[in-house]
PDB file of C-alpha atoms in Angstrom:
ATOM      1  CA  UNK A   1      -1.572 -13.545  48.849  1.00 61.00           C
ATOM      2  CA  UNK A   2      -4.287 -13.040  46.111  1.00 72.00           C
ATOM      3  CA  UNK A   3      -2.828 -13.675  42.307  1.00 81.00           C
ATOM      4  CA  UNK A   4      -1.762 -10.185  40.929  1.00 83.00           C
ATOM      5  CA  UNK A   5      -3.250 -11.115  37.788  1.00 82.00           C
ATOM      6  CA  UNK A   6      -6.979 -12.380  37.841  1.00 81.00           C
ATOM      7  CA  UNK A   7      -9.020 -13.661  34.470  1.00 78.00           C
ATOM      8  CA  UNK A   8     -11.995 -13.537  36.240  1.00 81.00           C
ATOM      9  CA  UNK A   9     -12.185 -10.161  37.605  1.00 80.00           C
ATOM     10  CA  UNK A  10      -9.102  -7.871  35.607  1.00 80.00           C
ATOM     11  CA  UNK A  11      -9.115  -6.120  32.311  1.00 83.00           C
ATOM     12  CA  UNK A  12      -9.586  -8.405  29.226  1.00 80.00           C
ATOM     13  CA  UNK A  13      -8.898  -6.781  25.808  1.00 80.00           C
ATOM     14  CA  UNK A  14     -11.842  -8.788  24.112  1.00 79.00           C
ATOM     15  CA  UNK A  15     -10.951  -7.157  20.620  1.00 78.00           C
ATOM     16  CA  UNK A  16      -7.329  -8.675  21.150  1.00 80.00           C
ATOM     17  CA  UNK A  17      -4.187  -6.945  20.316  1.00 80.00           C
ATOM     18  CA  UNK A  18      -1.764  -7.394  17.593  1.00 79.00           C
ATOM     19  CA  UNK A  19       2.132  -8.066  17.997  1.00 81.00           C
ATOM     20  CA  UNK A  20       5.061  -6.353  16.345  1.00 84.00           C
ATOM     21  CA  UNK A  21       8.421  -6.378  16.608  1.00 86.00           C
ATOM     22  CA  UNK A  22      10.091  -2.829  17.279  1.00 88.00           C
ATOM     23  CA  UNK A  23      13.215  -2.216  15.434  1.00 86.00           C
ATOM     24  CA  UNK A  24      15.041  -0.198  17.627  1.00 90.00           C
ATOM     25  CA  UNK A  25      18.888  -1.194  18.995  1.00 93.00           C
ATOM     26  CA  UNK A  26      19.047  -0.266  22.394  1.00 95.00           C
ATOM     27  CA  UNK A  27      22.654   0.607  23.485  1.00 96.00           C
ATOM     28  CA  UNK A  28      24.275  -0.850  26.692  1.00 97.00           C
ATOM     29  CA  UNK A  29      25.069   1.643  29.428  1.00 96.00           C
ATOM     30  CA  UNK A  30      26.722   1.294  32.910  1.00 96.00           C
ATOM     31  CA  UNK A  31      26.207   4.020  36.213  1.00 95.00           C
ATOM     32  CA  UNK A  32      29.124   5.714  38.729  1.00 95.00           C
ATOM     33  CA  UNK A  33      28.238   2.549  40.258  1.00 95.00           C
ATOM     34  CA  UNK A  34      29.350   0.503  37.679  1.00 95.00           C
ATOM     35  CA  UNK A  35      32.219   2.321  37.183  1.00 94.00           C
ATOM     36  CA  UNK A  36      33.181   2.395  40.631  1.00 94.00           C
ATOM     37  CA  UNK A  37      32.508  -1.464  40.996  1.00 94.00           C
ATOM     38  CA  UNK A  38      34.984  -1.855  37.748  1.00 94.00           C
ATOM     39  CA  UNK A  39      38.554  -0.001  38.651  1.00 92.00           C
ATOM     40  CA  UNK A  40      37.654  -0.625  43.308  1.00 92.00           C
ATOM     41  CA  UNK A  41      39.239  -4.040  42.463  1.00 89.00           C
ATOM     42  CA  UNK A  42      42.837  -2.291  41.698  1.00 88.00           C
ATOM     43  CA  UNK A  43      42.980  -1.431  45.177  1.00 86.00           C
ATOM     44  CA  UNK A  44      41.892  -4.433  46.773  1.00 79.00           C
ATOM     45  CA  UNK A  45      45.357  -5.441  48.636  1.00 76.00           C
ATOM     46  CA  UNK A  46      47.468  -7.422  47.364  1.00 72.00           C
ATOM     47  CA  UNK A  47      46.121  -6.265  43.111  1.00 77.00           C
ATOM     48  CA  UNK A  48      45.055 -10.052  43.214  1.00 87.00           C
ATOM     49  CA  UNK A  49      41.600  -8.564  42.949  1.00 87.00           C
ATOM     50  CA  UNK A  50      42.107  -6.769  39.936  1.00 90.00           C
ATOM     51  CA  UNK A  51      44.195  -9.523  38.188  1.00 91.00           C
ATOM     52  CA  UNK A  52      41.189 -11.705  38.589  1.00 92.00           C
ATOM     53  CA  UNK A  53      39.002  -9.437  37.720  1.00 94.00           C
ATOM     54  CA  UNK A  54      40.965  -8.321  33.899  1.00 94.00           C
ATOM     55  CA  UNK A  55      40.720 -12.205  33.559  1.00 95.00           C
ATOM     56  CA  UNK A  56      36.650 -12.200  34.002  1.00 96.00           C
ATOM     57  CA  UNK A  57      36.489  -9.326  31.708  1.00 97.00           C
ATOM     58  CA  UNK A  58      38.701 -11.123  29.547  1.00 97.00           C
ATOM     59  CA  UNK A  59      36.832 -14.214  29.051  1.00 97.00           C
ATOM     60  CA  UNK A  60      33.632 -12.414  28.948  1.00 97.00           C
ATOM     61  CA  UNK A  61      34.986 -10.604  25.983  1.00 97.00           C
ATOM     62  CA  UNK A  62      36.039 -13.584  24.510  1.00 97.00           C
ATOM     63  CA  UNK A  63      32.371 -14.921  24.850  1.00 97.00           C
ATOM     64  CA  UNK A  64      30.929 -12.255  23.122  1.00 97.00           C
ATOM     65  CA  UNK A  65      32.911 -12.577  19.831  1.00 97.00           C
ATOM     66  CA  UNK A  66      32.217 -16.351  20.119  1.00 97.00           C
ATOM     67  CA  UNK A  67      28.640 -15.376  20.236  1.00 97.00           C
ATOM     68  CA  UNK A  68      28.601 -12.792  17.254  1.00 96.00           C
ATOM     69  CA  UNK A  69      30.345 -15.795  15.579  1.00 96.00           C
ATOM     70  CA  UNK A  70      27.545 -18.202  16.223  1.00 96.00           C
ATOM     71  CA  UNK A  71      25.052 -15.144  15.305  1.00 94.00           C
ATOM     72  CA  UNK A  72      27.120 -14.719  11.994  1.00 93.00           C
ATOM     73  CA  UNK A  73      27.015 -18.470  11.661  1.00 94.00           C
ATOM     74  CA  UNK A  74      22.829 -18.755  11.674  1.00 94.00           C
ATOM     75  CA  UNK A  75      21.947 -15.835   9.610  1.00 91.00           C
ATOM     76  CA  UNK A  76      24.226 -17.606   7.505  1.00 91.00           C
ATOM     77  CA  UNK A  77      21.892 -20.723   7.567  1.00 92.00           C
ATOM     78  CA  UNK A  78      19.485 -18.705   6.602  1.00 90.00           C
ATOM     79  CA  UNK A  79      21.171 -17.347   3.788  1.00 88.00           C
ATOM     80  CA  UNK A  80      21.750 -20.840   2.927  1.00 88.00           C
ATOM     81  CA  UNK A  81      18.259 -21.926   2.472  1.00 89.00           C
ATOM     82  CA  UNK A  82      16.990 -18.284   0.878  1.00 85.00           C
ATOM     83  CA  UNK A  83      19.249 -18.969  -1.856  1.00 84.00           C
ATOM     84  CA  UNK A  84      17.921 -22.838  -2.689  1.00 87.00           C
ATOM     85  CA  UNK A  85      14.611 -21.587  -2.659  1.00 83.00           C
ATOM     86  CA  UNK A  86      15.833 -18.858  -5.116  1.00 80.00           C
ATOM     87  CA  UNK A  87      16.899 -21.814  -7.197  1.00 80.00           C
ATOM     88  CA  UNK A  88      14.183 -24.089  -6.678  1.00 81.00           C
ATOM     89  CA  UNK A  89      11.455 -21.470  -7.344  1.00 77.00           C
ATOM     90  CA  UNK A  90      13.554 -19.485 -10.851  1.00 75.00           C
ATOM     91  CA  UNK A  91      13.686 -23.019 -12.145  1.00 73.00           C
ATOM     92  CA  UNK A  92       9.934 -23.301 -11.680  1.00 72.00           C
ATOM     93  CA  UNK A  93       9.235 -20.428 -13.069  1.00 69.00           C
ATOM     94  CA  UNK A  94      11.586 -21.643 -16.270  1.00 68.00           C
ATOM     95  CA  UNK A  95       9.511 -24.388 -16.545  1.00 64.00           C
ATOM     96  CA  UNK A  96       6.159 -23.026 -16.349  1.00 62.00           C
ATOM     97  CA  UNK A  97       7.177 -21.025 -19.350  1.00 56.00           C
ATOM     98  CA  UNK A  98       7.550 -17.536 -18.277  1.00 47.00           C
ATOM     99  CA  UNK A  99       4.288 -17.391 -16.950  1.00 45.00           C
ATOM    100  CA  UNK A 100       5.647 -16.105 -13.467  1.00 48.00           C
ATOM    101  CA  UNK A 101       8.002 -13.034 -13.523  1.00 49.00           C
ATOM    102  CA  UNK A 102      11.015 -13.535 -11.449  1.00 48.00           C
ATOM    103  CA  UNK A 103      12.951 -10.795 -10.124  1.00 48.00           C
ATOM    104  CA  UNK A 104      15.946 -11.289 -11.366  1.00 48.00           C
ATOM    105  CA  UNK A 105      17.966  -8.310  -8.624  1.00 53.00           C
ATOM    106  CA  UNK A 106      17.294 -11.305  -5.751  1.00 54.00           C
ATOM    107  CA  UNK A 107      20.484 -12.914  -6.106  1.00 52.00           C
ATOM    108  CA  UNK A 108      22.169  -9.547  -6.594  1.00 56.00           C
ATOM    109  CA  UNK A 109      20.516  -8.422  -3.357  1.00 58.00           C
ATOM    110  CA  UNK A 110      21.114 -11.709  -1.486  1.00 56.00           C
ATOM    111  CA  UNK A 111      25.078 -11.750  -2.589  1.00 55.00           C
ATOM    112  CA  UNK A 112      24.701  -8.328  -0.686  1.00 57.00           C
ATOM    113  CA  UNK A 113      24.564  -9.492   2.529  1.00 54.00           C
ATOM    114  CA  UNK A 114      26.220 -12.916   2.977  1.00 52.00           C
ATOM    115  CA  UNK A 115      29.307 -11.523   4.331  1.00 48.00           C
ATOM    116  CA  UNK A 116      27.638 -10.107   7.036  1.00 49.00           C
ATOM    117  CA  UNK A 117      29.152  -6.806   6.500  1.00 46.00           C
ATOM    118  CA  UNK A 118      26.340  -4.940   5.690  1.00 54.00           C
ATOM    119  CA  UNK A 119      24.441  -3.017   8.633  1.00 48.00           C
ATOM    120  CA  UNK A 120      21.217  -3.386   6.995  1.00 63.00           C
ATOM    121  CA  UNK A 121      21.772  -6.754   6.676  1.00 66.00           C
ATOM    122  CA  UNK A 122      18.536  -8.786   8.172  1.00 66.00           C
ATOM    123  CA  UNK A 123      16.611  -5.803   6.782  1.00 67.00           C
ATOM    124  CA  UNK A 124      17.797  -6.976   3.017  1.00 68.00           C
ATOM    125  CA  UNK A 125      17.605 -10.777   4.245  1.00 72.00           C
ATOM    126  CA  UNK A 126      13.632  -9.916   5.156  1.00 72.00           C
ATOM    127  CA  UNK A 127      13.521  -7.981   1.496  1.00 72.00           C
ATOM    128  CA  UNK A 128      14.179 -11.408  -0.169  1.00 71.00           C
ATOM    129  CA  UNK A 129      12.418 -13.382   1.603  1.00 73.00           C
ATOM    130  CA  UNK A 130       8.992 -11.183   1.274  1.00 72.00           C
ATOM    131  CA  UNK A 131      10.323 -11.140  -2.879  1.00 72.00           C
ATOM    132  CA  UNK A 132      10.428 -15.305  -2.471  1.00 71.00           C
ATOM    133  CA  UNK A 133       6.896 -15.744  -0.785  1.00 71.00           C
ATOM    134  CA  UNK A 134       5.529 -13.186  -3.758  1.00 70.00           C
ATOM    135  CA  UNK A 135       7.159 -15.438  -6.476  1.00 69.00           C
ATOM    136  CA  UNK A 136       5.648 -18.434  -4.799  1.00 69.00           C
ATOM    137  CA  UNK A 137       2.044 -17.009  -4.691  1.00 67.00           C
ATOM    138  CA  UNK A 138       2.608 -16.266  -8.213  1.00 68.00           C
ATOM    139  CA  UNK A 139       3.921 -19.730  -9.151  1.00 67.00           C
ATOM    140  CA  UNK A 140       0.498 -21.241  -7.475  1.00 67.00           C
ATOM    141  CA  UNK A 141      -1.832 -18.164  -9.329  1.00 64.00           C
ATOM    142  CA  UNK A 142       0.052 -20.219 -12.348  1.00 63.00           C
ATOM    143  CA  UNK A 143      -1.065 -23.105 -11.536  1.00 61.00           C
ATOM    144  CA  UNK A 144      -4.612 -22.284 -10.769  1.00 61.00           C
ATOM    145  CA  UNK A 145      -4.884 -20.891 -14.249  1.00 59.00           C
ATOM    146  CA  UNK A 146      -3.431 -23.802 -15.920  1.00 55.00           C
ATOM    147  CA  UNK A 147      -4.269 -27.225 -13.830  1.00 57.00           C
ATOM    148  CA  UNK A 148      -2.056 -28.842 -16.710  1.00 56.00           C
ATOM    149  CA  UNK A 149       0.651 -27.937 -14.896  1.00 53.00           C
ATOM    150  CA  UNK A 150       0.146 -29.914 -11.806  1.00 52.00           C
ATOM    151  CA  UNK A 151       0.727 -32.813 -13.764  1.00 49.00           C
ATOM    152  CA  UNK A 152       4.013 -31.796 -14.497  1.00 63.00           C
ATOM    153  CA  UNK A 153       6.185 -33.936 -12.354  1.00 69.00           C
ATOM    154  CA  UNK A 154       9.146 -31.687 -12.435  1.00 71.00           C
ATOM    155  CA  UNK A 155       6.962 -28.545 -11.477  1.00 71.00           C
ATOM    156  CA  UNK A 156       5.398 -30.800  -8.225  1.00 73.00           C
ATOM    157  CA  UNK A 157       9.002 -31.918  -7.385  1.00 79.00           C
ATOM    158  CA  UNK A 158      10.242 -28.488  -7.340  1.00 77.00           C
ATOM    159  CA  UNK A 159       6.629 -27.274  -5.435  1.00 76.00           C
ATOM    160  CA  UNK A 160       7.339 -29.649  -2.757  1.00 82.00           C
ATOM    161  CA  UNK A 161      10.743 -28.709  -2.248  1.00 85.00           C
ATOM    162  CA  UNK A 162       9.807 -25.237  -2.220  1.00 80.00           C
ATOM    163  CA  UNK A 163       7.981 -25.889   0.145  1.00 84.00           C
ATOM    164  CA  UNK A 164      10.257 -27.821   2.556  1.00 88.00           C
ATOM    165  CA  UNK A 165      12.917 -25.202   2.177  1.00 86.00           C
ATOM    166  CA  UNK A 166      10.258 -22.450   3.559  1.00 86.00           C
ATOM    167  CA  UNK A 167       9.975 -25.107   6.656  1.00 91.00           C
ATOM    168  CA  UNK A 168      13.551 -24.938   6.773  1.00 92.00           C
ATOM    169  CA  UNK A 169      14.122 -21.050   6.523  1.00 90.00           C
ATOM    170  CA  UNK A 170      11.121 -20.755   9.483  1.00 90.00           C
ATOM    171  CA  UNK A 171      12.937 -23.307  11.593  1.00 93.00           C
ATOM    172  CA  UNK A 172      16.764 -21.506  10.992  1.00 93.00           C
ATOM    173  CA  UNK A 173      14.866 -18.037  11.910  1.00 92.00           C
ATOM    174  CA  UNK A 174      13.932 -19.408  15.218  1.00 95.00           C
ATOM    175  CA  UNK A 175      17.501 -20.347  16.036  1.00 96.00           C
ATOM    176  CA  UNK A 176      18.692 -16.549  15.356  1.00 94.00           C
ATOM    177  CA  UNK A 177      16.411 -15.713  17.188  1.00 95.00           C
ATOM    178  CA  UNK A 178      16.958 -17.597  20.137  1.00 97.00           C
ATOM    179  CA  UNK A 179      20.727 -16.667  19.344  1.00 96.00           C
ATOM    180  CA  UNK A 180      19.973 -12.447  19.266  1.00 95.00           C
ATOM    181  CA  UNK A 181      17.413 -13.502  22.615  1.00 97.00           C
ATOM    182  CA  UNK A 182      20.953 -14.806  24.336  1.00 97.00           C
ATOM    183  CA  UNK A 183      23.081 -11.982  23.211  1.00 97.00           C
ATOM    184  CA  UNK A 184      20.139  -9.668  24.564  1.00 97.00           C
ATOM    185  CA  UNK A 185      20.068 -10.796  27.523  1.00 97.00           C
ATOM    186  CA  UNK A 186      23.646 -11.111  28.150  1.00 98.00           C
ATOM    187  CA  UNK A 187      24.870  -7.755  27.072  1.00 97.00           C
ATOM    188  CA  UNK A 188      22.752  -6.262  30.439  1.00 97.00           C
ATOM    189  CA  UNK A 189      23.888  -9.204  32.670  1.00 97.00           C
ATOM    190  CA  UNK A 190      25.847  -7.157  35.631  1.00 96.00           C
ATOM    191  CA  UNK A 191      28.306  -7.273  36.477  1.00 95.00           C
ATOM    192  CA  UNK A 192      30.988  -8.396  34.655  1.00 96.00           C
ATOM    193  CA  UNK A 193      29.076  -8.661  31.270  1.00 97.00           C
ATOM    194  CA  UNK A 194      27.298  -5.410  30.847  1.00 97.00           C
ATOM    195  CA  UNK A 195      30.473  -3.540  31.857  1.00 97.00           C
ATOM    196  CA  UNK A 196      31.972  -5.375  28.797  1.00 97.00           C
ATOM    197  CA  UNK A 197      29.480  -5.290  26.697  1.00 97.00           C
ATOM    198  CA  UNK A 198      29.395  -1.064  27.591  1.00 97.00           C
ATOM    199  CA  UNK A 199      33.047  -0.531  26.911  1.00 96.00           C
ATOM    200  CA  UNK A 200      32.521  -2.112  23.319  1.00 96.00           C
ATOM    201  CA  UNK A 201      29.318  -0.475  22.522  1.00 96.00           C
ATOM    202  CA  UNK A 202      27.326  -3.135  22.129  1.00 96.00           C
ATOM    203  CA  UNK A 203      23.835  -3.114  21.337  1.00 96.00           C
ATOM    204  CA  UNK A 204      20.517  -5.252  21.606  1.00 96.00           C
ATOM    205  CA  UNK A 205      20.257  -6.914  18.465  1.00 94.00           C
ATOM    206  CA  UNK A 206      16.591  -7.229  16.673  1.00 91.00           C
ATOM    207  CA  UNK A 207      15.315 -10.544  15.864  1.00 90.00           C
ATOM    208  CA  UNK A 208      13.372 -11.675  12.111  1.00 86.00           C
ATOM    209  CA  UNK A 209      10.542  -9.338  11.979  1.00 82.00           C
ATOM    210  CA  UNK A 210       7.784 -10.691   9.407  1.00 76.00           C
ATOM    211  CA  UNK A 211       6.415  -8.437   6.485  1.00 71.00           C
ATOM    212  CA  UNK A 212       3.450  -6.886   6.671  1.00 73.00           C
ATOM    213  CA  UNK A 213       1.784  -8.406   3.564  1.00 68.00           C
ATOM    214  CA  UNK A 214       2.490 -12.060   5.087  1.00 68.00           C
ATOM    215  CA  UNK A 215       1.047 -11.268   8.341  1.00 71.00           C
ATOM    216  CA  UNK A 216      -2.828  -9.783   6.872  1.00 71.00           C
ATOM    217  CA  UNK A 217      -2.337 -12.931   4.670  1.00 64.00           C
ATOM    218  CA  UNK A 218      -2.255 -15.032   7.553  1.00 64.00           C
ATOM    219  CA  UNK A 219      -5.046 -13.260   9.483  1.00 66.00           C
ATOM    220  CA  UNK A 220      -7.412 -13.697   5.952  1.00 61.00           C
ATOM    221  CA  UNK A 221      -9.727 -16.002   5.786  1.00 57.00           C
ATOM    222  CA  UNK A 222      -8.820 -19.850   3.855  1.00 45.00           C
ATOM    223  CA  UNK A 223     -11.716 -21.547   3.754  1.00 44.00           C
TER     224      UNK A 223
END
């Protein structure tokens, strides 16, 4: 059998194509089939069918909240690390002497969120993060109109930890994200899963989407 996808001889895009995540929650929905499969069990002689079944069900609902625990758990890292860099970088910008302006709502807006209650919550987490990366630029536009401040030790402590805490906050994204990729793909595992998942009204989750300004900054051109 001939490979269904061919380099040499299919459609290449030579212009490439640009990725972006679409923010849309996709709700979980079960058939008649489904719904047939999910009460025939009752009346399976002798009912041991459906005991066993309410037990599966059971335990898969008990999965799911352990899940949405562990998803609570890492946006919560990331929370963790947005608010350090929120330190590191307003004491920078104390000690280059007001020449950066820091927004001073980003630790009203990141209090927002860190109970996980609000439904707009990774939206608001992206928010600060996007206002972080535009205070950093600033802080090194500082320092490329004064080079007397790269001799500052304090500054280039506080630069470097900056800069290890965005390293952080990249890795802890990729663990929510391979936590909302698990829920995903759970919530439409049949059978015993999706029905769940369907009775709750559960939804696909969407993973850390990047701002636009950060991604054109990354396609520009450095050197």
């Amino acid at each position: 059998m001939a490979n269904e996808l061919n380099e040499l001889s299919d459609e290449t895009m030579e212009g490439g194509r640009d990725i972006k995540v679409i923010a849309k929650q996709l709700p979980v929905k079960i058939g008649v089939g489904s719904k047939i499969f999910d009460v025939i069990w009752w009346f399976l002689p002798p009912l041991i069918g459906g005991i066993i079944w309410a037990i599966i069900k059971a335990n898969r609902r008990s999965y799911f909240k352990r899940l949405e625990q562990k998803l609570q758990h890492d946006a919560s890292q990331i929370d963790n690390y947005l608010e350090q860099r929120v330190q590191i970088l307003k004491n920078c910008a104390k000690l280059v002497d007001k020449a950066v302006n820091f927004d001073k709502d980003t630790f009203t807006t990141l209090a927002a969120y860190r109970g996980g209650t609000s439904p707009d919550a990774e939206a608001k987490r992206n928010e600060v993060a996007k206002s972080l990366s535009e205070i950093g630029r600033s802080i090194n536009i500082a320092f490329e109109n004064y080079p007397d401040l790269r001799a500052h030790q304090e500054i280039a402590d506080a630069m470097q930890q900056n800069s290890y805490l965005q390293r952080e906050i990249t890795a802890a994204r990729e663990v929510y994200n391979d936590t909302v990729n698990q829920w995903n793909g759970d919530i439409f595992a049949w059978p015993a899963k999706q029905i769940v998942a369907a009775k709750q009204g559960y939804t696909t989750r969407i993973p850390f989407i990047l701002d636009e300004e950060t991604k054109a900054a990354a396609r520009g051109d450095f050197f």
